[in-house]
Coordinates of C-alpha atoms and ligand atoms in Angstrom, one line a residue:
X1 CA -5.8 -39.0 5.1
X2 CA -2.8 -38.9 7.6
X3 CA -3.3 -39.8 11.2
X4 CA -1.0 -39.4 14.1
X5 CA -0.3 -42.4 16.4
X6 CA 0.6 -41.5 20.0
X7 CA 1.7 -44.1 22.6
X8 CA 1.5 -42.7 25.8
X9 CA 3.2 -42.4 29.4
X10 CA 7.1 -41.8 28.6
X11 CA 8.6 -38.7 30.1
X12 CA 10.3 -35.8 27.5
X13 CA 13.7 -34.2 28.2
X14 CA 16.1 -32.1 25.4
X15 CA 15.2 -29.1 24.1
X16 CA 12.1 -28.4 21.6
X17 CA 13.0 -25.0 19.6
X18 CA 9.7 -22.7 18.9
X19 CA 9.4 -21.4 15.7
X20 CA 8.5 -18.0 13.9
X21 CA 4.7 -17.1 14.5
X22 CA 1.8 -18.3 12.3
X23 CA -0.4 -15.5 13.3
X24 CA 2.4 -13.0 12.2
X25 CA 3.5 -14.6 9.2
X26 CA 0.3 -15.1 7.9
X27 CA -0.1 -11.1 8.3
X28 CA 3.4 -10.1 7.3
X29 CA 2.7 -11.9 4.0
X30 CA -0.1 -10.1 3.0
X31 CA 1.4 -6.9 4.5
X32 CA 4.4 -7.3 2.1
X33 CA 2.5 -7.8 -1.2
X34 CA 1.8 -3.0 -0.3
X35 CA 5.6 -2.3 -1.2
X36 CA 5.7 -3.6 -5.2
X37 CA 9.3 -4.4 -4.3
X38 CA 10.9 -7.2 -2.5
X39 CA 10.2 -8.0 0.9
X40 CA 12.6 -11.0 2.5
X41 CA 10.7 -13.1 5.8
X42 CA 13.0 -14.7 7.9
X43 CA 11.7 -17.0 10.9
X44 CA 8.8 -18.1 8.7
X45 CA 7.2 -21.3 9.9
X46 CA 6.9 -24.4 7.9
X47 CA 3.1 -25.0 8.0
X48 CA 0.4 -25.4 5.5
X49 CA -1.1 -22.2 6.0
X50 CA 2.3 -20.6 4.4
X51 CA 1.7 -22.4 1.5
X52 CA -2.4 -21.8 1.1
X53 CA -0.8 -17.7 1.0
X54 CA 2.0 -18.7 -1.2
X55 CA -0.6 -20.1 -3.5
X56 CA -2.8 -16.5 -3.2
X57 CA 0.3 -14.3 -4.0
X58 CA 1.0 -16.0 -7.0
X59 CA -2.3 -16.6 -8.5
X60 CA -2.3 -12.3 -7.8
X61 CA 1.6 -12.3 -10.5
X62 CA 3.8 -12.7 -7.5
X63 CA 6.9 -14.1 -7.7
X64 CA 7.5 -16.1 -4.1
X65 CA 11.1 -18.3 -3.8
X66 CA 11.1 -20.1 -0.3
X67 CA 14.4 -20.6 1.6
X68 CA 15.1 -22.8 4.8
X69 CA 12.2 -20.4 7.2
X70 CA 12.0 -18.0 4.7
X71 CA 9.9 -16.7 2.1
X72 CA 11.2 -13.9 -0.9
X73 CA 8.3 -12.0 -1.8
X74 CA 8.7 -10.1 -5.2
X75 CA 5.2 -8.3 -5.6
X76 CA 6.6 -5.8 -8.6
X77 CA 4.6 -7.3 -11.4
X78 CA 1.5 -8.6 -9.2
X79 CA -1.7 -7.4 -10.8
X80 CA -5.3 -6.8 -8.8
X81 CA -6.8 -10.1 -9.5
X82 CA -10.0 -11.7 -8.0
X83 CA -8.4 -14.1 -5.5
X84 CA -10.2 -17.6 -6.4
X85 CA -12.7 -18.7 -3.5
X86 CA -10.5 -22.1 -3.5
X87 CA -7.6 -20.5 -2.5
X88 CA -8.9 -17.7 0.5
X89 CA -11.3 -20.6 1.7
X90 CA -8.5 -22.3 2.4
X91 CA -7.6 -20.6 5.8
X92 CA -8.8 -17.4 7.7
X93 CA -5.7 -15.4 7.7
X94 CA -6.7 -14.8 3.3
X95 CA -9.1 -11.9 4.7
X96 CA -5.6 -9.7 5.2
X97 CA -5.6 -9.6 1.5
X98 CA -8.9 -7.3 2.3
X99 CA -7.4 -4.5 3.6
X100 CA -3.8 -4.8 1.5
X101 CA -5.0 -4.5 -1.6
X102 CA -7.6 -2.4 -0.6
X103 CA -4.9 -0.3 0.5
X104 CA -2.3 -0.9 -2.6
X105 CA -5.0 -0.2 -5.6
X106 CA -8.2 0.8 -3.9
X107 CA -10.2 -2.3 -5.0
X108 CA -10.4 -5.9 -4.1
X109 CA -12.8 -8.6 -4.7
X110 CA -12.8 -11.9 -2.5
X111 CA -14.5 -14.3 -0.7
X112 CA -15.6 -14.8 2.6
X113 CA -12.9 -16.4 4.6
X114 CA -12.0 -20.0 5.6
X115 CA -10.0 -21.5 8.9
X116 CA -11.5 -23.6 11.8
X117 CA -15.1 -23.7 12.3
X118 CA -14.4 -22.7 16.3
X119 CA -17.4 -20.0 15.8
X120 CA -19.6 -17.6 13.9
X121 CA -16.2 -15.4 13.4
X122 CA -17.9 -12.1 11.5
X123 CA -15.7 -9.7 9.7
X124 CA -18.0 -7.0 10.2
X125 CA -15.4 -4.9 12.0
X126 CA -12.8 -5.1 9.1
X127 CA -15.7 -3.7 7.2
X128 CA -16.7 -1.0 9.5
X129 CA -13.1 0.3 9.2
X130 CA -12.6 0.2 5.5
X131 CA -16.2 2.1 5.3
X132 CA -14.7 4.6 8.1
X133 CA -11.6 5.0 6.1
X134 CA -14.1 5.8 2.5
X135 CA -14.5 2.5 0.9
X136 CA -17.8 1.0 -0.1
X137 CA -18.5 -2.5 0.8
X138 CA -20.7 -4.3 -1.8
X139 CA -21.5 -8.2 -0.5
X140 CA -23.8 -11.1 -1.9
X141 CA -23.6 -14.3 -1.1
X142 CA -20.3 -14.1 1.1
X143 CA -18.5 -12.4 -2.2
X144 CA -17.5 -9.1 -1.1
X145 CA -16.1 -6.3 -3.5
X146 CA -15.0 -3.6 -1.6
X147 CA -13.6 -0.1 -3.4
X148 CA -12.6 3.7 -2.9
X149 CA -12.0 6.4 -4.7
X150 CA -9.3 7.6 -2.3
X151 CA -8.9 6.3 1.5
X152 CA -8.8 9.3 3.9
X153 CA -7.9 8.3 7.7
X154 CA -10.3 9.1 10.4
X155 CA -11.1 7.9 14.0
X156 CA -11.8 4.3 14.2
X157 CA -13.1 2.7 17.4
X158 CA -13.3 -1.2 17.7
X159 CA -16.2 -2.6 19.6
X160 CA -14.2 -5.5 20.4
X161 CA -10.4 -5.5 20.2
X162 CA -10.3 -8.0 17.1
X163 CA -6.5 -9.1 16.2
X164 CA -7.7 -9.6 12.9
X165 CA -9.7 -6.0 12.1
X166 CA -6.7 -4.1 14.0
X167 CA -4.5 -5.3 11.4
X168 CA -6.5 -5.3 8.5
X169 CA -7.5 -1.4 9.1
X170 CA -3.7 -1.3 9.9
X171 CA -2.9 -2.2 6.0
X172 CA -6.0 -0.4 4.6
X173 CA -4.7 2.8 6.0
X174 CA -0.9 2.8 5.9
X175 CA -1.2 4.5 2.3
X176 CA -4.4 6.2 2.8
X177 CA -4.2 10.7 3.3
X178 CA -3.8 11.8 6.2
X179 CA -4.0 10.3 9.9
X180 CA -5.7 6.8 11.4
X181 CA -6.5 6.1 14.7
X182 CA -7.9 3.2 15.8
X183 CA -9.2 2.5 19.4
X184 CA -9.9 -0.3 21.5
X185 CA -7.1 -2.3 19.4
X186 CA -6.0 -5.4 20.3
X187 CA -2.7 -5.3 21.3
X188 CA -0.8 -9.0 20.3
X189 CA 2.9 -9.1 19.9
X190 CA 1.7 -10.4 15.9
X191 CA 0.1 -6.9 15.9
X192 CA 3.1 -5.3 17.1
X193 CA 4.9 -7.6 14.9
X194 CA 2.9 -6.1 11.6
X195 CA 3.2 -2.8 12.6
X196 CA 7.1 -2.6 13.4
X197 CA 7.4 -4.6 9.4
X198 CA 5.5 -1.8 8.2
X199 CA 7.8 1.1 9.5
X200 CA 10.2 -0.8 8.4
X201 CA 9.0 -0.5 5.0
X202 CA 8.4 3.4 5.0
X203 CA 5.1 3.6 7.0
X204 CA 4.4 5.5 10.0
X205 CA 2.7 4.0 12.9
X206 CA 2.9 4.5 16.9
X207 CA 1.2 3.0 19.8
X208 CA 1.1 -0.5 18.3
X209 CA 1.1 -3.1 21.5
X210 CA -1.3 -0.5 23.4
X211 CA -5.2 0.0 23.0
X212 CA -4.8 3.1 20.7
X213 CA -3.2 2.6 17.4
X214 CA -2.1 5.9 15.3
X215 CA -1.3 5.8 11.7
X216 CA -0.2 8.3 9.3
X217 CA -0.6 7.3 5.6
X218 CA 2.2 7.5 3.5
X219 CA 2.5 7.7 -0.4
X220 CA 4.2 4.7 -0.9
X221 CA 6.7 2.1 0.8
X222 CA 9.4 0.3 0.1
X223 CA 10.8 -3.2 0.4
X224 CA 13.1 -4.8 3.4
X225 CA 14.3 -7.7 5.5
X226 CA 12.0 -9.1 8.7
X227 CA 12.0 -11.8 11.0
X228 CA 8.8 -13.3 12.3
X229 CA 8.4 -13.0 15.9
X230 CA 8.4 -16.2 17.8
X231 CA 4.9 -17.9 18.1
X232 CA 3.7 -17.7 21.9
X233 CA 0.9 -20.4 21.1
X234 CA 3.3 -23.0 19.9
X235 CA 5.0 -22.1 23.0
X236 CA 2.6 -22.3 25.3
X237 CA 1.5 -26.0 23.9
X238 CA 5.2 -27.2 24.8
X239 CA 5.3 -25.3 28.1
X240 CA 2.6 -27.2 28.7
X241 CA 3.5 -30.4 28.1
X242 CA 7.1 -29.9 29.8
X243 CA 4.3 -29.0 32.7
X244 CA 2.7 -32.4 32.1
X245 CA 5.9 -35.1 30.9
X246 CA 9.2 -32.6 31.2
X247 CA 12.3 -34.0 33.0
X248 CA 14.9 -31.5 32.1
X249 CA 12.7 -30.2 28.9
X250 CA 14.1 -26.7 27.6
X251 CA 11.8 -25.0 25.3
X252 CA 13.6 -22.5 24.0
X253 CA 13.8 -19.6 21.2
X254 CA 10.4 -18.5 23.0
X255 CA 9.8 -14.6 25.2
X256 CA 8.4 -15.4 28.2
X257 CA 6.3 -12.4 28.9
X258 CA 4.0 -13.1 25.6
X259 CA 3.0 -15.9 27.2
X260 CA 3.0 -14.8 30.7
X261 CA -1.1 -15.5 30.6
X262 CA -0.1 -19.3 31.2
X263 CA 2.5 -19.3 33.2
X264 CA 1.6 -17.7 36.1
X265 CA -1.7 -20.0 35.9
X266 CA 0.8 -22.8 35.4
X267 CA 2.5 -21.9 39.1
X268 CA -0.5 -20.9 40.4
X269 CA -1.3 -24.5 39.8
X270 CA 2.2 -25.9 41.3
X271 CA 4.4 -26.3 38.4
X272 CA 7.7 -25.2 38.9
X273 CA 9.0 -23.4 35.7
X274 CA 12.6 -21.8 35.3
X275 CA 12.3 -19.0 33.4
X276 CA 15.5 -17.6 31.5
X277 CA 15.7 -15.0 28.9
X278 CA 14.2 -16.4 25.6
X279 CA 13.6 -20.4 28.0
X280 CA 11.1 -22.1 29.9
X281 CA 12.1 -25.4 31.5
X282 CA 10.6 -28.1 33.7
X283 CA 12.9 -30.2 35.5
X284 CA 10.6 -32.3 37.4
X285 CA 7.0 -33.2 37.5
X286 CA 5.2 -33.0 40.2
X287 CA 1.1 -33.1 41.7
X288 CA -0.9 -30.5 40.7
X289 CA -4.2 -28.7 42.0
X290 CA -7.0 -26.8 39.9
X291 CA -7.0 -23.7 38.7
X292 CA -9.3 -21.3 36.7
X293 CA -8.9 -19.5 33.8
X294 CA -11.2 -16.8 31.0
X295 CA -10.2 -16.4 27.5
X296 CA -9.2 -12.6 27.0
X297 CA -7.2 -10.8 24.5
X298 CA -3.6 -10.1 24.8
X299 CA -2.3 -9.7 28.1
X300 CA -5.0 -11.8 29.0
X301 CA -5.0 -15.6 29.2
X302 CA -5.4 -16.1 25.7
X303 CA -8.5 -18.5 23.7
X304 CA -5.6 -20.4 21.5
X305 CA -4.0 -22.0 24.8
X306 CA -7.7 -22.9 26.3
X307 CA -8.0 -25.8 24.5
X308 CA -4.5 -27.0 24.6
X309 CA -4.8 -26.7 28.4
X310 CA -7.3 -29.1 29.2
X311 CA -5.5 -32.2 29.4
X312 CA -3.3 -30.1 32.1
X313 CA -6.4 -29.5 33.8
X314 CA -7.7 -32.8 33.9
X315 CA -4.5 -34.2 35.5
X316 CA -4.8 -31.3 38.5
X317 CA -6.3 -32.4 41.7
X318 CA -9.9 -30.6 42.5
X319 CA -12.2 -28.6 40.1
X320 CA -11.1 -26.2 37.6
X321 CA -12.9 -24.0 35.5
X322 CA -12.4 -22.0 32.2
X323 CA -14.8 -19.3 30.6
X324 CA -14.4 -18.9 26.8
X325 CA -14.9 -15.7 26.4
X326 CA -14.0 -15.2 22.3
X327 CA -15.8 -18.6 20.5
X328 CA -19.1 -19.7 20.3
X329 CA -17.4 -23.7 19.6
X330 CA -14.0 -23.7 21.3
X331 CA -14.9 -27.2 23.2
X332 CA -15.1 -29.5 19.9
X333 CA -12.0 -31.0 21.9
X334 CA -14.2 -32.1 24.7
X335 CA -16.2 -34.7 23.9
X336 CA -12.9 -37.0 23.3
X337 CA -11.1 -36.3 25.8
X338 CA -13.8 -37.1 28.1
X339 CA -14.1 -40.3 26.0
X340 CA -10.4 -40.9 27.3
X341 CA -11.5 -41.1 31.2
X342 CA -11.8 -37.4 31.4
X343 CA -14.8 -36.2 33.8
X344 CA -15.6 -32.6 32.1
X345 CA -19.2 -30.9 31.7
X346 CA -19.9 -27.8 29.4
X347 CA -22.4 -25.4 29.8
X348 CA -23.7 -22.6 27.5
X349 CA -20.7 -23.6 25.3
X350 CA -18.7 -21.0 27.5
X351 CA -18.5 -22.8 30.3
X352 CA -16.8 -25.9 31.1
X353 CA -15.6 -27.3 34.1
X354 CA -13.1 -30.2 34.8
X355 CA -13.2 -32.2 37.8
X356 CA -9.8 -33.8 38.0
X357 CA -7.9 -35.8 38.6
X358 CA -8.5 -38.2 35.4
X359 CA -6.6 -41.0 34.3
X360 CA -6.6 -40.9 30.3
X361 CA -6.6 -44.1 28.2
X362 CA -5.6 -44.0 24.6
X363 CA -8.5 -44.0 21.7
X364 CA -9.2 -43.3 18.6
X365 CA -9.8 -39.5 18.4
X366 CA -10.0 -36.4 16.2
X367 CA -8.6 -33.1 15.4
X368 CA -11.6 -30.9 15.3
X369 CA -9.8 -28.0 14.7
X370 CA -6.1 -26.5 15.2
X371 CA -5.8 -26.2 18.6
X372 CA -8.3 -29.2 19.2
X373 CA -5.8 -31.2 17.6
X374 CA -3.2 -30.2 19.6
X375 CA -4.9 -30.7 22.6
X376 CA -5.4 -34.5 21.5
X377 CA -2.0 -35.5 21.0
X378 CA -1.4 -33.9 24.4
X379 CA -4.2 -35.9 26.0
X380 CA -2.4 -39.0 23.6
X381 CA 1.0 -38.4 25.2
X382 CA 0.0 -38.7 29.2
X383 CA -2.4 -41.4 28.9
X384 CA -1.8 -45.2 28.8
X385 CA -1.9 -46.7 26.0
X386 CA -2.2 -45.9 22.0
X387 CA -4.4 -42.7 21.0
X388 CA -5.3 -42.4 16.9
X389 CA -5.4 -38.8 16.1
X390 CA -7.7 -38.6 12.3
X391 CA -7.7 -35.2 10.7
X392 CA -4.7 -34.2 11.4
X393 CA -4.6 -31.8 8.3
X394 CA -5.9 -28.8 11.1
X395 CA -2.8 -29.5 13.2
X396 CA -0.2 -29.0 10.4
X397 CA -1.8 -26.1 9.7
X398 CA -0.5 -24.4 13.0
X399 CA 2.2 -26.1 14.2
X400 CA 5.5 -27.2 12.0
X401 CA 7.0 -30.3 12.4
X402 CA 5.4 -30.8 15.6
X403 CA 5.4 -34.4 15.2
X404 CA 9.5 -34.4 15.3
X405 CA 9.7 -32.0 17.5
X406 CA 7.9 -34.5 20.2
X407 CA 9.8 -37.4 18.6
X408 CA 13.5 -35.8 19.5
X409 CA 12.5 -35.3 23.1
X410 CA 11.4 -38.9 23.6
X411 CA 7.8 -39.0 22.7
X412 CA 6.7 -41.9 21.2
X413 CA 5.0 -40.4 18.2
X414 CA 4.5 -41.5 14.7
X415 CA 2.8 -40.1 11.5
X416 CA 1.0 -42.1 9.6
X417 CA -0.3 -41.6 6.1
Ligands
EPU1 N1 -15.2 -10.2 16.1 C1 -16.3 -9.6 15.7 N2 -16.3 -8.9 14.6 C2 -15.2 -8.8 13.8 C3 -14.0 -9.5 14.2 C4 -14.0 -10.2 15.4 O1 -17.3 -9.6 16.4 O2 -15.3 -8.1 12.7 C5 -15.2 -11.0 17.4 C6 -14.9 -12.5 17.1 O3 -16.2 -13.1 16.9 C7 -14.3 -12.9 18.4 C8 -13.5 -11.7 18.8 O4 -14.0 -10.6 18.1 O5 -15.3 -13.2 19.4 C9 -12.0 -11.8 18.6 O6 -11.8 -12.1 17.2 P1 -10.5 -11.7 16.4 O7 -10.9 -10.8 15.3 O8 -9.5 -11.1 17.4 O9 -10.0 -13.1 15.9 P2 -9.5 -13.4 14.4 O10 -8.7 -12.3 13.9 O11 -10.5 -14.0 13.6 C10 -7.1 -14.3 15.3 C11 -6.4 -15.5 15.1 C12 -7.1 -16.6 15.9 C13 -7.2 -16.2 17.4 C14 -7.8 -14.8 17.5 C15 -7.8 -14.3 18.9 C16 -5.4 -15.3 12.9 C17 -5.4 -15.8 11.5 N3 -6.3 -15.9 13.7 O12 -8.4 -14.6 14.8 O13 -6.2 -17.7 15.8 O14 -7.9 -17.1 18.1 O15 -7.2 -13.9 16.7 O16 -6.5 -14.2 19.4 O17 -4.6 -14.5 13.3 C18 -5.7 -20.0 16.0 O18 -4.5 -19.7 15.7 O19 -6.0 -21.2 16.4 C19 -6.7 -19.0 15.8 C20 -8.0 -19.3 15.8

């Protein structure tokens, strides 16, 4: 099992480059397999939950070629095959299979989903949508088998605004009759990211990026050429830790106003960030004071940068708080970093508040979970000393490369199998 090493205390300049977004790609993927032609990714990350798809498309007769970031998706000979439990366990995203072929032949048969363990995570939106739509929803023992004679669009309303169900509905209806409209959406730039691929492919959908999301089916689409979107969680980790170690660190290839959520909080707490067009930088690091946040979905402050924010938070001056609004176990993070010097008490599992400022002192710790992980080699690179990181399998999941990326901006950071 690999481990990351992190030795801790050395400032970061140069430029770290953020790449295409995991939560879009690993929608896009699935979205692509509804064309039966070929569909070309560009901007496609190099993480392991690419290849945990790759694996699904192929075991369903697709022929998948990756490039340098990108990923040739031939789905003209694919046939509706039961997608193996070992593969769709494998990561959460799998469930987007759900609604494409759903949407593509009618009938699908999978498994409950995997990914972190950060909470219950029920799907039973998706399924409330694909019922809405006309499918029946058969499930025993977390197998689900879901079918239609046709799919016929109707009003959908969300009781939450789930990333996941808005997309899923999203592919289930695209080639469904007649019209879709699905309120209370979430509004994520991957979900505008999904629906812009899919009118690029021949479908017809308005409103994505706003709370009411209208699609009209089409009879079929065709294939094309998309870039990923670039991934405002990866980007928020290494505004965060220019926030924490940057002197002159650029991290660039990023928008800004996807991760506006953090940033203002970031200033709010007295870091001063220049802002260009697709850059944020930190020249200089300076003393910092609390600040609070709540998880909420997009504009909102958003739950994949709460746990990556803590070590931030426990090097501000005074009491901060942050409500998790999303997870029932989005704090598997804190128990180590309070073993690290950090002075941090949960309550309800919702709330947790930090009463700074800590010194950190390197240990041997563990990635919980994706953004747990992340938020451990962060805690790894301010504190003094060496911090082991074990399990670091969840971390590669989300973030590519991220151990080189740290290396080439001075981070002393290895590795380790
Ligand atoms: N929810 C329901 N019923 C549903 C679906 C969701 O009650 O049918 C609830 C969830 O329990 C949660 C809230 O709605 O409280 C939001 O869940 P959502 O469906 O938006 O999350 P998701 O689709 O399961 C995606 C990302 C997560 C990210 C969330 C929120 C993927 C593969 N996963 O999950 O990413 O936290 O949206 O933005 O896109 C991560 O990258 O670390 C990660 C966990």
């Amino acid at each position: 099992m690999s481990k990351i090493v992190v030795h801790g205390g050395y400032s970061l300049s140069g430029e770290i480059c953020v790449g295409g977004a995991k939560n879009s790609a690993v929608a896009l993927i699935p979205a692509s397999i509804l064309c039966g032609e070929e569909v070309l990714l560009k901007n496609v990350p190099n993480i392991s939950d690419i290849g945990a798809l790759e694996d699904i498309l192929t075991s369903l007769g697709c022929e998948v070629s990756r490039g340098d970031h990108s990923l040739k998706i031939d789905s003209s000979c694919m046939v509706n095959a039961v997608i193996p439990c070992d593969l769709s366990s494998k990561l959460r995203a799998s469930y987007y299979f759900m609604g494409a072929l759903l949407g593509k032949y009618r009938r699908v048969k999978m498994c409950f989903p995997g990914g972190c363990s950060i909470g219950e995570r029920p799907i039973n939106l998706h399924l409330k949508g694909f019922e809405k739509l006309g499918a029946t929803v058969l499930e025993e023992d977390g197998n689900f088998t879901i079918y239609a004679d046709k799919l016929i669009g109707d009003d959908i309303f969300l009781d939450v605004p789930s990333v996941g169900a808005t997309i899923n509905i999203m592919l289930a209806a695209v080639l469904a009759k007649g019209k879709t409209v699905i309120d209370n959406a979430a509004r994520e730039p991957h979900i505008v990211d999904v629906a812009n691929m899919l009118n690029q492919m021949g479908a017809k959908i308005s409103g994505q990026g706003t709370s009411k999301i209208e699609i009209i089916g089409v009879d079929s689409l065709h294939g094309t050429e998309y870039s990923v979107v670039p991934d405002m969680i990866e980007a928020g980790t290494y505004v965060i830790i220019a926030s924490l170690l940057g002197k002159g660190l650029k991290v660039s290839g990023l928008v800004p106003e996807h991760i506006e959520s953090l940033t203002s909080k970031l200033e709010e707490a007295g870091v001063h960030l220049k802002v260009g067009k697709n850059f944020i930088q930190v020249d200089e690091v300076s003393d910092y004071h609390s600040i609070d946040i709540k998880t909420m979905g997009y504009p909102g402050f958003p739950t994949d940068l709460q746990q990556v924010l803590v070590p931030f938070l426990v090097s501000c001056s005074g009491t901060s708080h942050i409500e998790e609004t999303m997870y029932e176990n989005r704090f598997m993070n804190v128990p180590d970093t309070v073993k690290m010097g950090a002075n941090i008490q949960v309550n309800d599992a919702q709330f947790a508040t930090i009463y700074g400022k800590s010194e950190l002192v390197g240990k041997k710790v563990e990635a919980t979970d994706l953004r747990g992980g992340a938020s451990m080699i962060i805690c790894g690179l301010i504190a003094e000393g060496t911090t082991v990181i074990t399990n670091v399998g969840h971390i590669l999941r989300g973030y590519e490369d991220i151990v080189g990326k740290l290396k080439k901006v001075g981070a002393h950071i290895e590795i380790e199998e």
